[in-house]
Amino acid sequence: MRSLATASALLAMALSLSGCIGAPVALTPASQQRLQTQAPIRFLLTFDDGPSASGYNNPSRSVVADLAHNPVLPGIKAVFFLQTEAARSGGSSRGRKTMEREYAAGHILAFHTATAFHTNHRWLNDAELERTLTEGAADIASITGTPPVLVRPPFWNYDKRTFAAYQRHGMQVLLTDLSANDGKIWGFNGSPRRRANLYRQLSLVRERIALGELPTVDGVIPVVVTFHDINRYTARHMQEYLQILMDSAQINGLNIAVEPFYTDTTQLQQAALARTVKVVSDPVHLPGVWNWVWDADSR
């Protein structure tokens, strides 16, 4: 099982960076008509695997700076899913200071893992899983004053056992609608067809919106987007990514809220909680090849 999961994850990352991206799904008159009855969308930005512990042009800090100051919408707030104990992440003094900066800037600190490496929680035994959840929650609470309420399992992968453990710790699973495909693979950081990728993915999400499958929160439909703030490529292109998301919505015929990203932390948390997985049997919708990967390693 573990070897299958590993091979599947590597294959998914390779395919996601290979440039093999289809064209956006055509907008049919039926979908266009249905969209007229739906609320506008607002992008809910999330970042995985941080914080970076780099002392040179720290990418996590660069991302925070660009969210605060950019030509699309200054003051954007995001959810950061943290590796709180990894030596090159939150387990370092610089990583911890970066988490403190993120919180001070009004971002939400959420849990990714407290293992030494980016390890699938399904690979951990009960004691190891309990330890990573307890330590990670304590790490975040030491900064925010309260334990995290959001978790994103590494590789978005969970089963009945890990899902139940998250719930015991008061954490709810938030997956994603759009992936920037900016993960790291074999030392290569990037997304060669970043526009085509997001155009295509959003066209698929648009069809779910047209069918009324995504909830409306405070008059808007939150669309969850995943980046990796440890990726220098992402940090260099963060402002461009914001504009790509705006362009993707326009190309796909979606109405965008007057405020296209979240700038209020309370509203951001309410929207994120509304998009969490309610029960372990809920159907999973992941972008690109990830659904196929986890179908092969079924929960």
mmCIF file of C-alpha atoms in Angstrom:
data_model
loop_
_atom_site.group_PDB
_atom_site.id
_atom_site.type_symbol
_atom_site.label_atom_id
_atom_site.label_comp_id
_atom_site.label_asym_id
_atom_site.label_seq_id
_atom_site.Cartn_x
_atom_site.Cartn_y
_atom_site.Cartn_z
ATOM 1 C CA MET A 1 0.000 0.000 0.000
ATOM 2 C CA ARG A 2 2.770 2.420 0.914
ATOM 3 C CA SER A 3 4.726 1.653 -2.264
ATOM 4 C CA LEU A 4 1.603 2.237 -4.352
ATOM 5 C CA ALA A 5 0.940 5.543 -2.632
ATOM 6 C CA THR A 6 4.538 6.659 -3.152
ATOM 7 C CA ALA A 7 4.586 5.684 -6.809
ATOM 8 C CA SER A 8 1.211 7.302 -7.383
ATOM 9 C CA ALA A 9 2.262 10.559 -5.742
ATOM 10 C CA LEU A 10 5.450 10.740 -7.804
ATOM 11 C CA LEU A 11 3.525 10.001 -10.980
ATOM 12 C CA ALA A 12 0.989 12.686 -10.151
ATOM 13 C CA MET A 13 3.692 15.286 -9.585
ATOM 14 C CA ALA A 14 5.442 14.314 -12.808
ATOM 15 C CA LEU A 15 2.239 14.533 -14.826
ATOM 16 C CA SER A 16 1.225 17.814 -13.226
ATOM 17 C CA LEU A 17 4.502 19.387 -14.363
ATOM 18 C CA SER A 18 4.699 17.704 -17.752
ATOM 19 C CA GLY A 19 2.643 20.285 -19.619
ATOM 20 C CA CYS A 20 -0.027 17.756 -20.663
ATOM 21 C CA ILE A 21 -2.980 20.008 -19.931
ATOM 22 C CA GLY A 22 -6.266 19.886 -21.812
ATOM 23 C CA ALA A 23 -8.223 22.880 -23.052
ATOM 24 C CA PRO A 24 -10.849 24.456 -20.782
ATOM 25 C CA VAL A 25 -14.243 22.759 -20.857
ATOM 26 C CA ALA A 26 -16.484 24.711 -23.224
ATOM 27 C CA LEU A 27 -19.173 26.823 -21.582
ATOM 28 C CA THR A 28 -22.532 25.526 -22.788
ATOM 29 C CA PRO A 29 -25.701 27.651 -22.924
ATOM 30 C CA ALA A 30 -27.188 25.435 -20.203
ATOM 31 C CA SER A 31 -24.275 26.044 -17.835
ATOM 32 C CA GLN A 32 -24.240 29.729 -18.666
ATOM 33 C CA GLN A 33 -27.913 29.985 -17.761
ATOM 34 C CA ARG A 34 -27.403 28.108 -14.497
ATOM 35 C CA LEU A 35 -24.504 30.378 -13.561
ATOM 36 C CA GLN A 36 -26.807 33.388 -13.693
ATOM 37 C CA THR A 37 -28.593 32.073 -10.600
ATOM 38 C CA GLN A 38 -25.367 31.480 -8.664
ATOM 39 C CA ALA A 39 -23.492 33.894 -6.418
ATOM 40 C CA PRO A 40 -20.164 35.359 -7.586
ATOM 41 C CA ILE A 41 -16.969 33.550 -6.674
ATOM 42 C CA ARG A 42 -14.191 34.640 -4.340
ATOM 43 C CA PHE A 43 -10.794 32.945 -4.387
ATOM 44 C CA LEU A 44 -9.705 31.444 -1.064
ATOM 45 C CA LEU A 45 -5.925 31.193 -1.148
ATOM 46 C CA THR A 46 -4.081 28.438 0.713
ATOM 47 C CA PHE A 47 -0.380 27.631 0.954
ATOM 48 C CA ASP A 48 1.128 24.243 1.820
ATOM 49 C CA ASP A 49 4.432 22.959 3.217
ATOM 50 C CA GLY A 50 5.741 26.168 4.754
ATOM 51 C CA PRO A 51 7.138 28.074 6.351
ATOM 52 C CA SER A 52 10.472 28.292 4.568
ATOM 53 C CA ALA A 53 13.480 28.399 6.867
ATOM 54 C CA SER A 54 15.709 29.944 4.210
ATOM 55 C CA GLY A 55 17.841 32.909 5.157
ATOM 56 C CA TYR A 56 18.199 33.968 1.525
ATOM 57 C CA ASN A 57 15.228 35.689 -0.135
ATOM 58 C CA ASN A 58 12.860 33.697 2.043
ATOM 59 C CA PRO A 59 9.989 32.646 -0.283
ATOM 60 C CA SER A 60 7.353 32.402 2.470
ATOM 61 C CA ARG A 61 8.065 35.958 3.566
ATOM 62 C CA SER A 62 8.033 37.100 -0.054
ATOM 63 C CA VAL A 63 4.573 35.574 -0.510
ATOM 64 C CA VAL A 64 3.301 37.347 2.619
ATOM 65 C CA ALA A 65 4.672 40.651 1.306
ATOM 66 C CA ASP A 66 3.006 40.197 -2.094
ATOM 67 C CA LEU A 67 -0.346 39.321 -0.543
ATOM 68 C CA ALA A 68 -0.151 42.555 1.431
ATOM 69 C CA HIS A 69 0.988 44.701 -1.480
ATOM 70 C CA ASN A 70 -0.029 43.888 -5.050
ATOM 71 C CA PRO A 71 -1.886 45.643 -7.892
ATOM 72 C CA VAL A 72 -4.869 43.245 -7.875
ATOM 73 C CA LEU A 73 -6.095 43.607 -4.277
ATOM 74 C CA PRO A 74 -3.848 44.730 -1.409
ATOM 75 C CA GLY A 75 -4.297 43.130 1.988
ATOM 76 C CA ILE A 76 -5.205 39.595 0.909
ATOM 77 C CA LYS A 77 -5.484 37.057 3.747
ATOM 78 C CA ALA A 78 -4.696 33.364 3.233
ATOM 79 C CA VAL A 79 -4.563 30.032 5.042
ATOM 80 C CA PHE A 80 -1.071 28.617 5.615
ATOM 81 C CA PHE A 81 -0.910 24.848 6.176
ATOM 82 C CA LEU A 82 2.262 24.435 8.166
ATOM 83 C CA GLN A 83 4.966 21.851 8.719
ATOM 84 C CA THR A 84 5.648 22.868 12.296
ATOM 85 C CA GLU A 85 8.493 20.483 13.193
ATOM 86 C CA ALA A 86 10.469 19.980 9.959
ATOM 87 C CA ALA A 87 14.049 21.235 10.314
ATOM 88 C CA ARG A 88 13.870 23.221 7.063
ATOM 89 C CA SER A 89 10.455 24.582 7.936
ATOM 90 C CA GLY A 90 8.665 25.385 11.185
ATOM 91 C CA GLY A 91 11.120 23.378 13.277
ATOM 92 C CA SER A 92 13.758 26.102 12.855
ATOM 93 C CA SER A 93 13.978 29.447 14.631
ATOM 94 C CA ARG A 94 13.600 31.316 11.344
ATOM 95 C CA GLY A 95 10.633 29.172 10.387
ATOM 96 C CA ARG A 96 8.941 29.903 13.674
ATOM 97 C CA LYS A 97 9.537 33.636 13.258
ATOM 98 C CA THR A 98 7.988 33.389 9.802
ATOM 99 C CA MET A 99 4.894 31.718 11.263
ATOM 100 C CA GLU A 100 4.685 34.532 13.794
ATOM 101 C CA ARG A 101 4.887 37.067 10.962
ATOM 102 C CA GLU A 102 2.134 35.285 9.057
ATOM 103 C CA TYR A 103 -0.142 35.352 12.071
ATOM 104 C CA ALA A 104 0.663 39.001 12.831
ATOM 105 C CA ALA A 105 -0.274 39.858 9.244
ATOM 106 C CA GLY A 106 -3.756 38.392 9.759
ATOM 107 C CA HIS A 107 -3.310 35.061 8.026
ATOM 108 C CA ILE A 108 -4.695 31.787 9.380
ATOM 109 C CA LEU A 109 -2.193 29.250 10.689
ATOM 110 C CA ALA A 110 -3.468 25.747 9.937
ATOM 111 C CA PHE A 111 -1.967 22.298 10.340
ATOM 112 C CA HIS A 112 -0.234 20.220 7.684
ATOM 113 C CA THR A 113 2.097 17.981 9.663
ATOM 114 C CA ALA A 114 4.560 17.917 12.544
ATOM 115 C CA THR A 115 6.674 15.092 11.198
ATOM 116 C CA ALA A 116 10.337 15.482 10.303
ATOM 117 C CA PHE A 117 9.474 15.115 6.622
ATOM 118 C CA HIS A 118 6.423 15.572 4.415
ATOM 119 C CA THR A 119 4.992 12.197 5.392
ATOM 120 C CA ASN A 120 1.591 10.782 4.470
ATOM 121 C CA HIS A 121 -0.301 10.497 7.757
ATOM 122 C CA ARG A 122 -1.724 7.166 6.649
ATOM 123 C CA TRP A 123 1.782 5.732 6.905
ATOM 124 C CA LEU A 124 1.997 6.603 10.610
ATOM 125 C CA ASN A 125 0.955 4.195 13.327
ATOM 126 C CA ASP A 126 -1.557 5.355 15.933
ATOM 127 C CA ALA A 127 1.075 6.619 18.357
ATOM 128 C CA GLU A 128 2.997 8.516 15.665
ATOM 129 C CA LEU A 129 -0.189 10.070 14.325
ATOM 130 C CA GLU A 130 -1.253 11.146 17.799
ATOM 131 C CA ARG A 131 2.156 12.673 18.418
ATOM 132 C CA THR A 132 2.215 14.706 15.202
ATOM 133 C CA LEU A 133 -1.292 16.035 15.799
ATOM 134 C CA THR A 134 -0.629 16.905 19.429
ATOM 135 C CA GLU A 135 2.725 18.554 18.783
ATOM 136 C CA GLY A 136 1.543 20.400 15.705
ATOM 137 C CA ALA A 137 -1.515 21.763 17.465
ATOM 138 C CA ALA A 138 0.641 22.895 20.386
ATOM 139 C CA ASP A 139 3.157 24.560 18.045
ATOM 140 C CA ILE A 140 0.432 26.616 16.401
ATOM 141 C CA ALA A 141 -1.396 27.375 19.653
ATOM 142 C CA SER A 142 1.849 28.740 21.128
ATOM 143 C CA ILE A 143 1.669 31.469 18.469
ATOM 144 C CA THR A 144 -2.063 32.049 18.038
ATOM 145 C CA GLY A 145 -3.304 31.189 21.524
ATOM 146 C CA THR A 146 -5.710 28.546 20.205
ATOM 147 C CA PRO A 147 -5.275 25.150 18.510
ATOM 148 C CA PRO A 148 -5.791 25.027 14.727
ATOM 149 C CA VAL A 149 -9.235 24.168 13.403
ATOM 150 C CA LEU A 150 -8.130 23.435 9.839
ATOM 151 C CA VAL A 151 -5.952 20.602 8.573
ATOM 152 C CA ARG A 152 -4.799 19.614 5.120
ATOM 153 C CA PRO A 153 -3.413 16.075 5.117
ATOM 154 C CA PRO A 154 -0.145 15.715 3.188
ATOM 155 C CA PHE A 155 -0.972 14.841 -0.433
ATOM 156 C CA TRP A 156 -4.649 15.549 0.485
ATOM 157 C CA ASN A 157 -4.773 11.882 1.475
ATOM 158 C CA TYR A 158 -6.706 10.511 4.430
ATOM 159 C CA ASP A 159 -8.692 7.465 5.493
ATOM 160 C CA LYS A 160 -11.246 6.666 8.184
ATOM 161 C CA ARG A 161 -8.552 6.315 10.852
ATOM 162 C CA THR A 162 -6.721 9.579 10.159
ATOM 163 C CA PHE A 163 -9.964 11.483 9.551
ATOM 164 C CA ALA A 164 -11.262 10.372 12.960
ATOM 165 C CA ALA A 165 -7.965 11.450 14.560
ATOM 166 C CA TYR A 166 -8.275 14.921 13.034
ATOM 167 C CA GLN A 167 -11.783 15.224 14.397
ATOM 168 C CA ARG A 168 -10.680 14.179 17.895
ATOM 169 C CA HIS A 169 -8.218 17.062 17.799
ATOM 170 C CA GLY A 170 -10.868 19.525 16.651
ATOM 171 C CA MET A 171 -9.472 19.815 13.115
ATOM 172 C CA GLN A 172 -11.522 19.820 9.933
ATOM 173 C CA VAL A 173 -10.107 18.722 6.578
ATOM 174 C CA LEU A 174 -9.887 21.361 3.843
ATOM 175 C CA LEU A 175 -9.028 20.038 0.375
ATOM 176 C CA THR A 176 -8.778 22.189 -2.758
ATOM 177 C CA ASP A 177 -10.503 23.151 -5.987
ATOM 178 C CA LEU A 178 -7.533 24.514 -7.937
ATOM 179 C CA SER A 179 -3.897 23.492 -7.679
ATOM 180 C CA ALA A 180 -1.161 25.718 -9.066
ATOM 181 C CA ASN A 181 0.888 22.550 -9.639
ATOM 182 C CA ASP A 182 3.831 24.394 -8.149
ATOM 183 C CA GLY A 183 5.109 21.577 -5.980
ATOM 184 C CA LYS A 184 8.730 20.541 -5.891
ATOM 185 C CA ILE A 185 9.905 17.511 -7.851
ATOM 186 C CA TRP A 186 13.513 16.380 -8.175
ATOM 187 C CA GLY A 187 14.842 19.858 -7.486
ATOM 188 C CA PHE A 188 12.647 21.482 -10.143
ATOM 189 C CA ASN A 189 10.302 24.236 -9.026
ATOM 190 C CA GLY A 190 7.707 25.619 -11.372
ATOM 191 C CA SER A 191 4.586 25.301 -13.434
ATOM 192 C CA PRO A 192 5.516 25.550 -17.120
ATOM 193 C CA ARG A 193 1.899 26.015 -18.246
ATOM 194 C CA ARG A 194 0.534 27.835 -15.247
ATOM 195 C CA ARG A 195 -2.143 29.751 -17.165
ATOM 196 C CA ALA A 196 -3.407 26.757 -19.126
ATOM 197 C CA ASN A 197 -3.454 24.707 -15.940
ATOM 198 C CA LEU A 198 -5.617 27.139 -13.975
ATOM 199 C CA TYR A 199 -7.873 27.921 -16.958
ATOM 200 C CA ARG A 200 -8.585 24.217 -17.358
ATOM 201 C CA GLN A 201 -9.087 23.456 -13.684
ATOM 202 C CA LEU A 202 -11.428 26.389 -13.146
ATOM 203 C CA SER A 203 -13.563 25.333 -16.115
ATOM 204 C CA LEU A 204 -14.209 22.029 -14.318
ATOM 205 C CA VAL A 205 -15.002 23.787 -11.050
ATOM 206 C CA ARG A 206 -17.299 26.139 -12.978
ATOM 207 C CA GLU A 207 -19.457 23.179 -13.966
ATOM 208 C CA ARG A 208 -19.832 22.206 -10.314
ATOM 209 C CA ILE A 209 -20.736 25.797 -9.475
ATOM 210 C CA ALA A 210 -23.353 25.817 -12.229
ATOM 211 C CA LEU A 211 -24.913 22.699 -10.686
ATOM 212 C CA GLY A 212 -25.033 24.341 -7.260
ATOM 213 C CA GLU A 213 -22.535 21.917 -5.690
ATOM 214 C CA LEU A 214 -20.419 24.570 -3.944
ATOM 215 C CA PRO A 215 -21.824 26.448 -0.919
ATOM 216 C CA THR A 216 -22.462 30.170 -0.757
ATOM 217 C CA VAL A 217 -20.958 31.909 2.275
ATOM 218 C CA ASP A 218 -21.636 35.588 3.005
ATOM 219 C CA GLY A 219 -23.023 36.042 -0.491
ATOM 220 C CA VAL A 220 -20.059 34.545 -2.366
ATOM 221 C CA ILE A 221 -18.867 31.088 -3.406
ATOM 222 C CA PRO A 222 -15.403 30.357 -1.967
ATOM 223 C CA VAL A 223 -13.106 28.662 -4.507
ATOM 224 C CA VAL A 224 -10.113 27.100 -2.761
ATOM 225 C CA VAL A 225 -6.723 27.521 -4.462
ATOM 226 C CA THR A 226 -3.524 25.737 -3.405
ATOM 227 C CA PHE A 227 0.034 27.051 -3.729
ATOM 228 C CA HIS A 228 3.308 26.142 -1.989
ATOM 229 C CA ASP A 229 4.948 29.090 -0.250
ATOM 230 C CA ILE A 230 8.265 27.244 0.104
ATOM 231 C CA ASN A 231 8.579 27.324 -3.687
ATOM 232 C CA ARG A 232 10.783 30.173 -4.922
ATOM 233 C CA TYR A 233 9.094 30.016 -8.301
ATOM 234 C CA THR A 234 5.741 30.671 -6.666
ATOM 235 C CA ALA A 235 7.211 33.498 -4.615
ATOM 236 C CA ARG A 236 8.659 35.143 -7.732
ATOM 237 C CA HIS A 237 5.373 34.844 -9.614
ATOM 238 C CA MET A 238 2.841 35.426 -6.823
ATOM 239 C CA GLN A 239 1.503 38.695 -8.196
ATOM 240 C CA GLU A 240 1.206 37.148 -11.652
ATOM 241 C CA TYR A 241 -0.699 34.201 -10.174
ATOM 242 C CA LEU A 242 -3.246 36.588 -8.671
ATOM 243 C CA GLN A 243 -3.880 38.084 -12.095
ATOM 244 C CA ILE A 244 -4.035 34.633 -13.718
ATOM 245 C CA LEU A 245 -6.834 33.683 -11.328
ATOM 246 C CA MET A 246 -8.742 36.830 -12.297
ATOM 247 C CA ASP A 247 -8.207 36.096 -15.989
ATOM 248 C CA SER A 248 -9.250 32.456 -15.497
ATOM 249 C CA ALA A 249 -12.579 33.492 -14.012
ATOM 250 C CA GLN A 250 -13.262 35.894 -16.867
ATOM 251 C CA ILE A 251 -12.352 33.353 -19.551
ATOM 252 C CA ASN A 252 -14.621 30.774 -17.913
ATOM 253 C CA GLY A 253 -17.625 33.083 -17.730
ATOM 254 C CA LEU A 254 -17.687 33.293 -13.942
ATOM 255 C CA ASN A 255 -18.813 36.339 -12.016
ATOM 256 C CA ILE A 256 -16.208 37.518 -9.522
ATOM 257 C CA ALA A 257 -17.070 39.233 -6.265
ATOM 258 C CA VAL A 258 -16.240 42.925 -5.967
ATOM 259 C CA GLU A 259 -13.551 41.784 -3.564
ATOM 260 C CA PRO A 260 -12.094 38.795 -5.463
ATOM 261 C CA PHE A 261 -9.911 37.540 -2.581
ATOM 262 C CA TYR A 262 -10.432 37.460 1.173
ATOM 263 C CA THR A 263 -9.158 40.454 3.140
ATOM 264 C CA ASP A 264 -10.999 39.760 6.398
ATOM 265 C CA THR A 265 -9.612 36.965 8.586
ATOM 266 C CA THR A 266 -12.954 36.112 10.211
ATOM 267 C CA GLN A 267 -14.705 35.827 6.851
ATOM 268 C CA LEU A 268 -11.807 33.757 5.551
ATOM 269 C CA GLN A 269 -12.120 31.252 8.387
ATOM 270 C CA GLN A 270 -15.895 31.005 8.011
ATOM 271 C CA ALA A 271 -15.527 30.342 4.291
ATOM 272 C CA ALA A 272 -12.782 27.758 4.832
ATOM 273 C CA LEU A 273 -14.840 25.895 7.421
ATOM 274 C CA ALA A 274 -17.814 25.860 5.054
ATOM 275 C CA ARG A 275 -15.676 24.101 2.446
ATOM 276 C CA THR A 276 -14.301 21.394 4.758
ATOM 277 C CA VAL A 277 -15.078 17.685 4.439
ATOM 278 C CA LYS A 278 -18.015 16.966 6.721
ATOM 279 C CA VAL A 279 -17.912 13.166 6.827
ATOM 280 C CA VAL A 280 -15.230 10.766 5.671
ATOM 281 C CA SER A 281 -17.549 9.278 3.037
ATOM 282 C CA ASP A 282 -18.063 12.642 1.305
ATOM 283 C CA PRO A 283 -17.038 12.470 -2.375
ATOM 284 C CA VAL A 284 -13.604 13.915 -3.044
ATOM 285 C CA HIS A 285 -13.041 16.380 -5.886
ATOM 286 C CA LEU A 286 -9.355 17.041 -6.454
ATOM 287 C CA PRO A 287 -7.773 18.784 -9.442
ATOM 288 C CA GLY A 288 -5.988 17.109 -12.318
ATOM 289 C CA VAL A 289 -4.701 13.576 -11.862
ATOM 290 C CA TRP A 290 -5.015 13.564 -8.073
ATOM 291 C CA ASN A 291 -8.484 11.971 -8.075
ATOM 292 C CA TRP A 292 -7.107 9.106 -10.137
ATOM 293 C CA VAL A 293 -4.129 8.732 -7.798
ATOM 294 C CA TRP A 294 -6.250 8.378 -4.685
ATOM 295 C CA ASP A 295 -8.778 6.164 -6.450
ATOM 296 C CA ALA A 296 -5.847 3.779 -6.871
ATOM 297 C CA ASP A 297 -5.156 4.071 -3.149
ATOM 298 C CA SER A 298 -8.772 4.169 -2.035
ATOM 299 C CA ARG A 299 -9.820 5.266 1.406
#
